[in-house]
Tab-separated table of C-alpha atoms and ligand atoms in Angstrom:
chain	number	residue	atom	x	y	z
V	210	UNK	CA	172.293	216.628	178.170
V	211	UNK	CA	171.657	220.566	178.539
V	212	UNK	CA	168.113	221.306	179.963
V	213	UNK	CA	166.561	224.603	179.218
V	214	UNK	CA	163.586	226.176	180.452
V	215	UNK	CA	160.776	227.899	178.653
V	216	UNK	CA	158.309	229.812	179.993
V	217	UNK	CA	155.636	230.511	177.307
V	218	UNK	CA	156.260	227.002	175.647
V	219	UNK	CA	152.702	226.959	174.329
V	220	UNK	CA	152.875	230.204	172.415
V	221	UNK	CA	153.828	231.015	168.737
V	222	UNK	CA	157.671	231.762	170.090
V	223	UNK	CA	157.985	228.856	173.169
V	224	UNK	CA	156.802	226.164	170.032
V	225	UNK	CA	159.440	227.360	167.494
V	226	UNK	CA	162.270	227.364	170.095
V	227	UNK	CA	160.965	223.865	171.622
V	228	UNK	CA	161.795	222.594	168.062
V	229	UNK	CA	164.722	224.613	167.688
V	230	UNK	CA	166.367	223.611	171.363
V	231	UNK	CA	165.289	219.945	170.632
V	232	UNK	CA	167.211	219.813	167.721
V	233	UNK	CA	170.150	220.934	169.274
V	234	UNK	CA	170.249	217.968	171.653
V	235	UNK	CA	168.594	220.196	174.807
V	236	UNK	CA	165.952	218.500	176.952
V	237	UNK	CA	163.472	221.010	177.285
V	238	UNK	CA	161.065	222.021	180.021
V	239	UNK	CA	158.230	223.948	179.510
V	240	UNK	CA	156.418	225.639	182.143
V	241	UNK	CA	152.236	225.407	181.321
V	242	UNK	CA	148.982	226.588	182.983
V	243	UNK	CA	146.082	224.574	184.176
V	244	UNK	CA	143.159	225.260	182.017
V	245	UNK	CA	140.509	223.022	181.608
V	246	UNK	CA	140.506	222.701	178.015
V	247	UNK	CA	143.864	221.049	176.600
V	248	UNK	CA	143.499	223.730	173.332
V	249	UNK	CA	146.278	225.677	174.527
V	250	UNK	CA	148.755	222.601	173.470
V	251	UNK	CA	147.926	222.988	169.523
V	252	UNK	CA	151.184	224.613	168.524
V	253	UNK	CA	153.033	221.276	169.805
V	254	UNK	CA	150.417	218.999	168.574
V	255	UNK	CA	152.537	218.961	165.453
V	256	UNK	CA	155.598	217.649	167.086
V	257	UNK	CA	156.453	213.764	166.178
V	258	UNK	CA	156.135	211.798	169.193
V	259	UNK	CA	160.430	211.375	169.825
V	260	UNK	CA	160.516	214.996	169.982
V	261	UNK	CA	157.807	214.805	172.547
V	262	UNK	CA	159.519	212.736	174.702
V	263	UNK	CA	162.426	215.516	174.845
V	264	UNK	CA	159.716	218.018	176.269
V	265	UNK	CA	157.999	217.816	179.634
V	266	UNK	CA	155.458	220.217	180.620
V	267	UNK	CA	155.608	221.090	183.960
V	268	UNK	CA	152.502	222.935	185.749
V	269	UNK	CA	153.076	226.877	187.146
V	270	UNK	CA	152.514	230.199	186.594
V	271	UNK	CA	154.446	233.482	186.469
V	272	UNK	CA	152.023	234.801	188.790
V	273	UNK	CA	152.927	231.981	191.628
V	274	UNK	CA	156.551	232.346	192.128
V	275	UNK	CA	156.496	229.362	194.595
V	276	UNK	CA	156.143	227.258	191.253
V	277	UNK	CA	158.854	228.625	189.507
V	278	UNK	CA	160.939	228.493	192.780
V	279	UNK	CA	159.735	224.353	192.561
V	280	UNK	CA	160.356	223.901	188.349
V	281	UNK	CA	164.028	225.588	188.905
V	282	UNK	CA	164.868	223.215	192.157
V	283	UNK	CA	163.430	220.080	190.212
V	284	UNK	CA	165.056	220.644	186.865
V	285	UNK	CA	168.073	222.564	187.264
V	286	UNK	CA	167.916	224.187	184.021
V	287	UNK	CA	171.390	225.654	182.461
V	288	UNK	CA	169.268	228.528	180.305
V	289	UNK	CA	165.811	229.783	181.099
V	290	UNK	CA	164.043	231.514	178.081
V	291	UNK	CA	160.986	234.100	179.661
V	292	UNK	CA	158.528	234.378	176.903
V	293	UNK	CA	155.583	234.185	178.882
V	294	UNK	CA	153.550	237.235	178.853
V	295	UNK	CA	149.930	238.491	178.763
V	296	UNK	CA	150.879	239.571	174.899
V	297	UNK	CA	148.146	241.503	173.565
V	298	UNK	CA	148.524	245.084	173.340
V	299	UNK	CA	145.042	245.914	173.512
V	300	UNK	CA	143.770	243.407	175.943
V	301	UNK	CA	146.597	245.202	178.507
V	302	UNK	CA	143.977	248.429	178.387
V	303	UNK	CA	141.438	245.918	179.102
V	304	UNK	CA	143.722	243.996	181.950
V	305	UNK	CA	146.232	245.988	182.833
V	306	UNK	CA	146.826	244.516	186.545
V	307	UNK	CA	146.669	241.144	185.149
V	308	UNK	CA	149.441	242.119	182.848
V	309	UNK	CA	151.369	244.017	185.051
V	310	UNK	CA	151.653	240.948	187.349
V	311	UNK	CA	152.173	238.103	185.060
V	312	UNK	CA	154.161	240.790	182.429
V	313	UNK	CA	156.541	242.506	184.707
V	314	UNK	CA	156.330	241.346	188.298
V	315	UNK	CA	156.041	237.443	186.775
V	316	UNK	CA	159.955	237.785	185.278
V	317	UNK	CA	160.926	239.019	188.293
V	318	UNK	CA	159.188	235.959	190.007
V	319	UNK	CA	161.452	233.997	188.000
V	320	UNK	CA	164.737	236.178	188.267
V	321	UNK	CA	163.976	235.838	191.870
V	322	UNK	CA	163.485	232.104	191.741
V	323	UNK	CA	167.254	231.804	190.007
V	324	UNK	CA	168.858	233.638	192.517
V	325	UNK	CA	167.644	232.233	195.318
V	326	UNK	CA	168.858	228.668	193.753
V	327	UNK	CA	172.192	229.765	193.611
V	328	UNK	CA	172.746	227.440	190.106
V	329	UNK	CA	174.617	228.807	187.548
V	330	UNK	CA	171.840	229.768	184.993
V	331	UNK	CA	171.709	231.492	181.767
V	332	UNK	CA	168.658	233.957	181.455
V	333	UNK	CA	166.827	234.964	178.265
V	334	UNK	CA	163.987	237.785	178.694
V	335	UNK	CA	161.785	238.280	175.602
V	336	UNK	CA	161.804	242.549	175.470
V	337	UNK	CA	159.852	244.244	173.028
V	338	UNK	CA	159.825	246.875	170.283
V	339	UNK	CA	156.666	247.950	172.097
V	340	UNK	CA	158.857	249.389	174.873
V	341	UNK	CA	159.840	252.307	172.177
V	342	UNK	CA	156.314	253.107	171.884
V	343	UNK	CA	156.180	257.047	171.217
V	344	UNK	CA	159.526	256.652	169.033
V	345	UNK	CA	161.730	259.108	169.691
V	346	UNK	CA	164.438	257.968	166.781
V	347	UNK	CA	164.438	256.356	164.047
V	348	UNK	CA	165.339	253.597	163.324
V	349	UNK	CA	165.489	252.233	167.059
V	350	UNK	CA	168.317	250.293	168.093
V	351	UNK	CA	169.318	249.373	171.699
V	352	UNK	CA	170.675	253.400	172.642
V	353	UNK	CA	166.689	254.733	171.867
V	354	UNK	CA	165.114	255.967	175.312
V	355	UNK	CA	162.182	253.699	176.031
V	356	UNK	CA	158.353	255.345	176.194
V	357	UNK	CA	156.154	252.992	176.438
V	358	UNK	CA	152.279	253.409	175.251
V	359	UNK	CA	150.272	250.891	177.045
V	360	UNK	CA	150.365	248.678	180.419
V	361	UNK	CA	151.700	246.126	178.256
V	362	UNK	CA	154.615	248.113	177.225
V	363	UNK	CA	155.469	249.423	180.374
V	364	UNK	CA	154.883	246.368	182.254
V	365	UNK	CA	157.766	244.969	179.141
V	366	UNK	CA	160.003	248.301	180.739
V	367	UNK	CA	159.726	246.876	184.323
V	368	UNK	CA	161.197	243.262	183.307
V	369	UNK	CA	163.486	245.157	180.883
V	370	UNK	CA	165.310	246.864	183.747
V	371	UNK	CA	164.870	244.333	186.370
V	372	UNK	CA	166.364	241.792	184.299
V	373	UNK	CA	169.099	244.526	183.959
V	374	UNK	CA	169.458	245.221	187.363
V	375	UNK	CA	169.850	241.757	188.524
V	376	UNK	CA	172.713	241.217	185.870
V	377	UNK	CA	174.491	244.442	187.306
V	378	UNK	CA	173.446	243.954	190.857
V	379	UNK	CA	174.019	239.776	191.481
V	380	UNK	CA	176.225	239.066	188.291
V	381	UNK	CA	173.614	236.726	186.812
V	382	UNK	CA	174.013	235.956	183.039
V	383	UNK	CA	170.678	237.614	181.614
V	384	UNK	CA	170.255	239.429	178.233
V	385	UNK	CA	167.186	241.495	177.318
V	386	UNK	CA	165.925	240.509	172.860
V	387	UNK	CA	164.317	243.562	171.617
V	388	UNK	CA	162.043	242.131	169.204
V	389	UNK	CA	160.474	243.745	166.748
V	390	UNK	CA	156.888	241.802	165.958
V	391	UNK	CA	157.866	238.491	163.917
V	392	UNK	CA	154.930	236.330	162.733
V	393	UNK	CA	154.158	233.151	161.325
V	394	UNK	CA	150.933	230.367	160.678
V	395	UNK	CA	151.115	229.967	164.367
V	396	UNK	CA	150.788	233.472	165.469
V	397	UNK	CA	147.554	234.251	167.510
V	398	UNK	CA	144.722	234.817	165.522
V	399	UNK	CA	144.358	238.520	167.379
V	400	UNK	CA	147.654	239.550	166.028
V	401	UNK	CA	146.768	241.812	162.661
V	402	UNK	CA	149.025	239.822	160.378
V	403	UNK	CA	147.078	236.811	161.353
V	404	UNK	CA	143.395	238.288	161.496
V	405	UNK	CA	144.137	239.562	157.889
V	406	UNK	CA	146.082	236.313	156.482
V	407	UNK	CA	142.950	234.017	158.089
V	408	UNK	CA	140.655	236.784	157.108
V	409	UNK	CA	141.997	236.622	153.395
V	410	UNK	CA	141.708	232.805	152.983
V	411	UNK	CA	138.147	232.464	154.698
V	412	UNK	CA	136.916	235.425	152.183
V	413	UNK	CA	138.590	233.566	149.069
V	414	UNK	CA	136.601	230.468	150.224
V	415	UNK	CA	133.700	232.454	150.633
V	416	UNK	CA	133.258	231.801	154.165
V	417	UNK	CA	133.362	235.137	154.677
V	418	UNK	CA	133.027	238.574	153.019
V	419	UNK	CA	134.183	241.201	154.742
V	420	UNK	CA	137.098	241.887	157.324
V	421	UNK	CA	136.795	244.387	160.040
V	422	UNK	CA	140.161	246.446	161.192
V	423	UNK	CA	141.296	248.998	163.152
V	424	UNK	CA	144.731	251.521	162.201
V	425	UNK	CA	145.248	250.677	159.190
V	426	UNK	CA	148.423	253.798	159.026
V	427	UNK	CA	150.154	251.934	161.947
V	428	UNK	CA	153.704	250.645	160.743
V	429	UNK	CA	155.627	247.621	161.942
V	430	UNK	CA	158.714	246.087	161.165
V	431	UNK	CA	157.753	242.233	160.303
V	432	UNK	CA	159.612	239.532	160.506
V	433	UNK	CA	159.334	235.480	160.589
V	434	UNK	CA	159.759	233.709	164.709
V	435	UNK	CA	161.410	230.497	163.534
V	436	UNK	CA	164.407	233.213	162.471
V	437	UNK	CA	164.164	235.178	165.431
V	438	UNK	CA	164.332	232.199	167.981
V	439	UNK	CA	167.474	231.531	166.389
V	440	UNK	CA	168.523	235.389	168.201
V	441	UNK	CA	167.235	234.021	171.725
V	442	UNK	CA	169.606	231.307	171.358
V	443	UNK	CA	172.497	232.757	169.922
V	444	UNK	CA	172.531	235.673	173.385
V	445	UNK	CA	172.918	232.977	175.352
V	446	UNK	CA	175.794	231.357	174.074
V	447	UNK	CA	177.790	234.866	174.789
V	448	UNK	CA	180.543	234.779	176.754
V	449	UNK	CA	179.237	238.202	177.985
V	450	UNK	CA	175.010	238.756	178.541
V	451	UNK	CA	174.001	241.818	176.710
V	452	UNK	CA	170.806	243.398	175.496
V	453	UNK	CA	170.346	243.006	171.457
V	454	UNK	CA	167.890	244.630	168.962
V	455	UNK	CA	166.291	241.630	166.604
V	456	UNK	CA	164.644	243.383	163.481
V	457	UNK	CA	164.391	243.428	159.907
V	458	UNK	CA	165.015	246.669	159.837
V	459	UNK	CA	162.005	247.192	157.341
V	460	UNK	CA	158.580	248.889	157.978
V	461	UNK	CA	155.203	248.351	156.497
V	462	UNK	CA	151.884	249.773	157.287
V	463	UNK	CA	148.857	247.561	158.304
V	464	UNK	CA	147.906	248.654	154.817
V	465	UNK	CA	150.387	247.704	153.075
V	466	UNK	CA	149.885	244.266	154.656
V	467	UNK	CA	146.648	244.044	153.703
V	468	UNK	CA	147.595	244.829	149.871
V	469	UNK	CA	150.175	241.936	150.047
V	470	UNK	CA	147.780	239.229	151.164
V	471	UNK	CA	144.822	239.967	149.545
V	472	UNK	CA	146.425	240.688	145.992
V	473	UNK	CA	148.544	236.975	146.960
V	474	UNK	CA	145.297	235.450	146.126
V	475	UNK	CA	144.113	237.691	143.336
V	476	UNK	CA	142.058	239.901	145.018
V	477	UNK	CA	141.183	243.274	145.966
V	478	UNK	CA	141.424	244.311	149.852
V	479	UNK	CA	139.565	247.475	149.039
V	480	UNK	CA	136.016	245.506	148.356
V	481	UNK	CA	136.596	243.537	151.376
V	482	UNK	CA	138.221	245.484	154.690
V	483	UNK	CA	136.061	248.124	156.276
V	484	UNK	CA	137.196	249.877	159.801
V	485	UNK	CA	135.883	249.807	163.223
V	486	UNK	CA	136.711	252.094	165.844
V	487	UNK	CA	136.408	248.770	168.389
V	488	UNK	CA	140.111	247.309	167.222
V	489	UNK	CA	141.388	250.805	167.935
V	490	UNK	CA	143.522	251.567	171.451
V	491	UNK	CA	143.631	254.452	173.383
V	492	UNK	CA	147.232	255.212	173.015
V	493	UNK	CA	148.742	253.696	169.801
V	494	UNK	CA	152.257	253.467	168.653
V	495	UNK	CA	151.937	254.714	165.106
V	496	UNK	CA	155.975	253.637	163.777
V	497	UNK	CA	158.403	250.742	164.622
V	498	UNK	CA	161.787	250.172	162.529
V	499	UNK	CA	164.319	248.529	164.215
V	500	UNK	CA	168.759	248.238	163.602
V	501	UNK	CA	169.652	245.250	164.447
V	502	UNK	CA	173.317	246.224	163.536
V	503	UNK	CA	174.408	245.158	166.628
V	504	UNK	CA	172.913	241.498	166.551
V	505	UNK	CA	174.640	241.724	163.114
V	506	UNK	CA	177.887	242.220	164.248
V	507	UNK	CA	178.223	240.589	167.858
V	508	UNK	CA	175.957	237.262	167.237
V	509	UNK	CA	176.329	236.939	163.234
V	510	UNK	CA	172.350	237.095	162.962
V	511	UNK	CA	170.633	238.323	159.905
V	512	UNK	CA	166.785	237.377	158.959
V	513	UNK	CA	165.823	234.740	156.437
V	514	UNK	CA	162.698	235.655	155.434
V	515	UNK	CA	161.622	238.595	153.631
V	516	UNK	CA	158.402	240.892	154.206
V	517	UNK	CA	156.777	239.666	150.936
V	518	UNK	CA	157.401	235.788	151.965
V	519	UNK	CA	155.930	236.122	155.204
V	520	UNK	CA	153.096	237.553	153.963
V	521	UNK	CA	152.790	234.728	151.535
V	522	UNK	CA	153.809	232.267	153.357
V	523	UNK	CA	151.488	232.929	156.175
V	524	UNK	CA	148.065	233.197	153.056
V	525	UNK	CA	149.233	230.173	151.943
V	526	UNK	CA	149.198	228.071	155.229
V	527	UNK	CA	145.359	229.787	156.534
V	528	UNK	CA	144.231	228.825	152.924
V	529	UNK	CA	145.502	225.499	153.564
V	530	UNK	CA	143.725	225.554	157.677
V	531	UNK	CA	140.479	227.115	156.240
V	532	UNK	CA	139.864	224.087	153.278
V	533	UNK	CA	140.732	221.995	155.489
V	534	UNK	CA	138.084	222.892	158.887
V	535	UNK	CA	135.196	224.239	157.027
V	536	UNK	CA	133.414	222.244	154.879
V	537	UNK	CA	130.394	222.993	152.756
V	538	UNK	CA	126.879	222.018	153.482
V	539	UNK	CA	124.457	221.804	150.887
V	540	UNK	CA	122.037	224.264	152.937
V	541	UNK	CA	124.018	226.717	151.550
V	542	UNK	CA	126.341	227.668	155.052
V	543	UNK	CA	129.687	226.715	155.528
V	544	UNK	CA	130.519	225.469	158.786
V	545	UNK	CA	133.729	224.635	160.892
V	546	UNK	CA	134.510	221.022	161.426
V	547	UNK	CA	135.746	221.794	164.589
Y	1826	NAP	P1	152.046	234.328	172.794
Y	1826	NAP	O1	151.840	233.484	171.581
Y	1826	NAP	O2	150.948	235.217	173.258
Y	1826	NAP	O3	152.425	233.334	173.995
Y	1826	NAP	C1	152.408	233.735	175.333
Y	1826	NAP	C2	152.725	232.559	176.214
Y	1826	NAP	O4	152.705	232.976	177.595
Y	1826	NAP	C3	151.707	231.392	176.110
Y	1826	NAP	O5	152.402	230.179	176.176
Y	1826	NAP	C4	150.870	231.581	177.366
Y	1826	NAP	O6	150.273	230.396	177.841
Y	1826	NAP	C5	151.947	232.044	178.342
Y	1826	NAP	N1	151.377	232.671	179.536
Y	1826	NAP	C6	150.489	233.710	179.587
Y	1826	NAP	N2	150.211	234.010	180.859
Y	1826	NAP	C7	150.924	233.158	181.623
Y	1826	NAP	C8	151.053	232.966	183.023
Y	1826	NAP	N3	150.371	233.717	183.909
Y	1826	NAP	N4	151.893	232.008	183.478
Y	1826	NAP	C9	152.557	231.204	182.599
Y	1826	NAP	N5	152.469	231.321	181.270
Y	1826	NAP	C10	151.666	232.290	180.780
Y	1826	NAP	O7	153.346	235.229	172.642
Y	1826	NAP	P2	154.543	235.130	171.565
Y	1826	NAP	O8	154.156	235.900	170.363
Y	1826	NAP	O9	154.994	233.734	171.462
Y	1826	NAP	O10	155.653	236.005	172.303
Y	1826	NAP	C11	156.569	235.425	173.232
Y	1826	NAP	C12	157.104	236.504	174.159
Y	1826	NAP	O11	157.774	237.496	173.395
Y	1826	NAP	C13	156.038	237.251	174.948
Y	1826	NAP	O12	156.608	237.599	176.190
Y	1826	NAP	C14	155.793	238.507	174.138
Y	1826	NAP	O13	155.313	239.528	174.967
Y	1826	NAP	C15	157.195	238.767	173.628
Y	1826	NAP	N6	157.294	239.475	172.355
Y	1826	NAP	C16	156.605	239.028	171.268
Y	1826	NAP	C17	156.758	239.662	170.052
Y	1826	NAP	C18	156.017	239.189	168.829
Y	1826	NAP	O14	155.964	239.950	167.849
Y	1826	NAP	N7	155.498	237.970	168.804
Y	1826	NAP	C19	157.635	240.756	169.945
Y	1826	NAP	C20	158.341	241.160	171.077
Y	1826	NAP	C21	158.179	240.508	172.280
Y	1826	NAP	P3	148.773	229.934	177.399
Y	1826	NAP	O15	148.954	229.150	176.138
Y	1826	NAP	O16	148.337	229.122	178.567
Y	1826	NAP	O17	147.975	231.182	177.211
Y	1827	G4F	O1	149.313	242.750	165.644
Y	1827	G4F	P1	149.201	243.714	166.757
Y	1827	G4F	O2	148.136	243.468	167.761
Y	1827	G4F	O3	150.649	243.794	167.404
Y	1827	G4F	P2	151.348	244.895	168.343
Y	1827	G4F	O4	150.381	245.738	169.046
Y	1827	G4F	O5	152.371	245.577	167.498
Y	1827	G4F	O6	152.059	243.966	169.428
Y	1827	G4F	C1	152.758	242.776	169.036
Y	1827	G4F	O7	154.095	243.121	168.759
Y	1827	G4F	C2	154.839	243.607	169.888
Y	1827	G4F	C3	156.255	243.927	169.391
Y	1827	G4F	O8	156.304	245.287	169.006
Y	1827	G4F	C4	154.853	242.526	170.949
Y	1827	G4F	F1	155.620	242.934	171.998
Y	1827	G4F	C5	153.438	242.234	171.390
Y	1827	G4F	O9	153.450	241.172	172.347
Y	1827	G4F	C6	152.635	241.777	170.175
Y	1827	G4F	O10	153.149	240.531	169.756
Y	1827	G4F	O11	148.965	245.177	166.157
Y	1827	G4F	C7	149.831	245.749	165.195
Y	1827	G4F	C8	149.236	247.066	164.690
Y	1827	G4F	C9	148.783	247.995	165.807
Y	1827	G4F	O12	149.170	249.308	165.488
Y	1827	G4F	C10	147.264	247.910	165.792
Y	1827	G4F	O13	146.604	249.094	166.220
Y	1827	G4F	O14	148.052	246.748	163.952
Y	1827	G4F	C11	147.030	247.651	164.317
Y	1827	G4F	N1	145.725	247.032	164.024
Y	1827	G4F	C12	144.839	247.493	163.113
Y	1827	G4F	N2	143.750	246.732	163.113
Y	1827	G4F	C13	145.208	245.944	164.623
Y	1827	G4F	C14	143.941	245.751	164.036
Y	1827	G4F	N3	145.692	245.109	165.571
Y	1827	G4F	C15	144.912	244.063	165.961
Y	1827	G4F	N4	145.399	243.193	166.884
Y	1827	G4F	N5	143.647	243.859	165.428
Y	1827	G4F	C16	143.131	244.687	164.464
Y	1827	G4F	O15	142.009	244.480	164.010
């Protein structure tokens, strides 16, 4: 049986490629951090208990590359997937050391701990669209110089290009996805699509009334993880690493998002978002659109899910959530189960 590796297991990506690598026969091994509430397992709570069994979590940080020198040692893992980041934009302004270190000196941590094993390892690093930043063309494919807008972003550069260098320098097998944001019901509820699709179904249950944004001109190019896991796989299955764009190759504004989900449940996002200057950043990257032409061509990967279904499908699964933890009292207040 094939073990893999995933760093980031407990996030929106790590759970849909846990389920995606389990049903490919894989044992998987996910690396997790001590914290002293068990909260941060919710995205696998889901799992039936036989795919548990596939999964161990294994204790370590990016930050402590003594741990991930241990996990690779102990498991001997044929692929690696590094999707653990500090992944909020605008908490990197707030923490950009932290994000720096667990960011872009934590993959080379683990680069490091592969080398020095001397196993034959396949090595997945989760790049970003945010590493385009400041565009400077349009759309952005894997030739567009990099100019990044916030420590997140450039800490993404430094694991971009060390992942790089160790594939040109050692002869490693590691390949940089370029994703473009992808979303789903278990995307972080700091993301915008999330904020406005749990926003949405807690004002349509009257549990709230109002829903407070910031750039509401920025564009992204949307599209749905459990289709772009499907990319992380597929790069390491090459013969040949490489570095791949994974994109729609669609843009919408914040706006238009907001349109999409509030008008999904019959109502108007007008009477119900107002702006404040506190979800702004000090450096914002106003335009994303990315050709994945290339992923296209060389890995046969096109996405599934449209703009207009995501946004649907991700209204439809917080309206679901919100019925289902807040309940009415007769006082008049609504208040979480939880
Ligand atoms: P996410 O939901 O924020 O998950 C991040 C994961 O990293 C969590 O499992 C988190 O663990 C873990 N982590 C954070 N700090 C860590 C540390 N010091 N040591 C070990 N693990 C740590 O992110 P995502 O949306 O799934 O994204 C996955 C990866 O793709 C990230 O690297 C992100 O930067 C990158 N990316 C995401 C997108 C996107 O649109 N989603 C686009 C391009 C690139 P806890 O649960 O303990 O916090
Ligand atoms: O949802 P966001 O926070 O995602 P952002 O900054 O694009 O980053 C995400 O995608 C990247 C890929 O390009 C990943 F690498 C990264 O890890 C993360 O997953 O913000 C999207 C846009 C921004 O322009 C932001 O300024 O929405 C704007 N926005 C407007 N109001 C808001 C809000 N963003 C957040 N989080 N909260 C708001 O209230």
């Amino acid at each position: 049986m094939k073990t893999a590796l995933i760093t980031g297991i407990t996030g929106q990506d790590g759970s849909y490629l846990s389920e995606l690598l389990i049903e490919k026969g894989y044992r998987v091994v996910g690396v997790v951090r001590r914290s002293s509430s068990i909260e941060n397992r919710s995205r696998l709570d889901h799992l039936p208990p036989e795919t548990r069994k596939q999964i161990i979590l294994q204790y370590g940080d990016m930050t402590d590359a003594s741990s991930l020198v241990g996990i690779i040692k102990k498991y001997e893992p044929c692929e690696v997937y590094n999707l653990a980041a500090q992944s909020h934009v605008k908490v990197s302004f707030e923490q950009p050391i932290y994000t720096s270190e667990v960011t872009g000196v934590g993959a080379l941590n683990m680069l490091e701990a592969i080398r020095i094993s001397d196993q034959e390892v396949k090595f997945y690093q989760a790049s970003s669209s945010e590493q385009f930043g400041k565009v400077e063309a349009s759309p952005q494919n894997e030739q567009t110089p990099f100019h990044p807008r916030s420590p997140y972003g450039v800490s993404k550069v430094f694991a971009h290009w060390i992942t790089v260098n160790y594939r040109e320098s050692y002869g490693m097998h590691n390949s940089c996805g370029i994703l473009f944001n992808h979303e789903s019901p278990r995307r972080g509820e700091n993301f915008v699509t999330r904020k406005i699709s749990l926003g949405v179904a807690k004002i349509k249950e009257e549990i709230d009334n109002k829903l407070f944004l910031g750039n509401l001109d920025a564009k992204r190019d949307w599209g749905f993880a459990g289709d772009y896991v499907e990319a992380m796989w597929l790069m390491l299955q090459q013969k040949q690493p490489d570095d791949y764009v994974i994109a729609t190759g669609e843009s919408h504004s914040v706006r238009e998002f907001c349109e999409a989900a509030f008008s999904h449940l019959g109502m108007d996002w007008e009477k119900h978002v107002e702006s404040d200057q506190a979800y702004t950043r000090p450096a914002e990257v106003d335009m994303l659109c990315g050709d994945a032409s290339k992923a296209r061509q060389k890995l046969g990967w096109k996405p599934k899910v449209n703009f207009k279904e995501l946004v649907k499908m991700m209204v439809d699964a917080d309206l679901a959530f919100v019925k289902d933890n807040f309940t009415y009292k007769h006082s008049g207040f609504r208040l979480s189960k939880r």
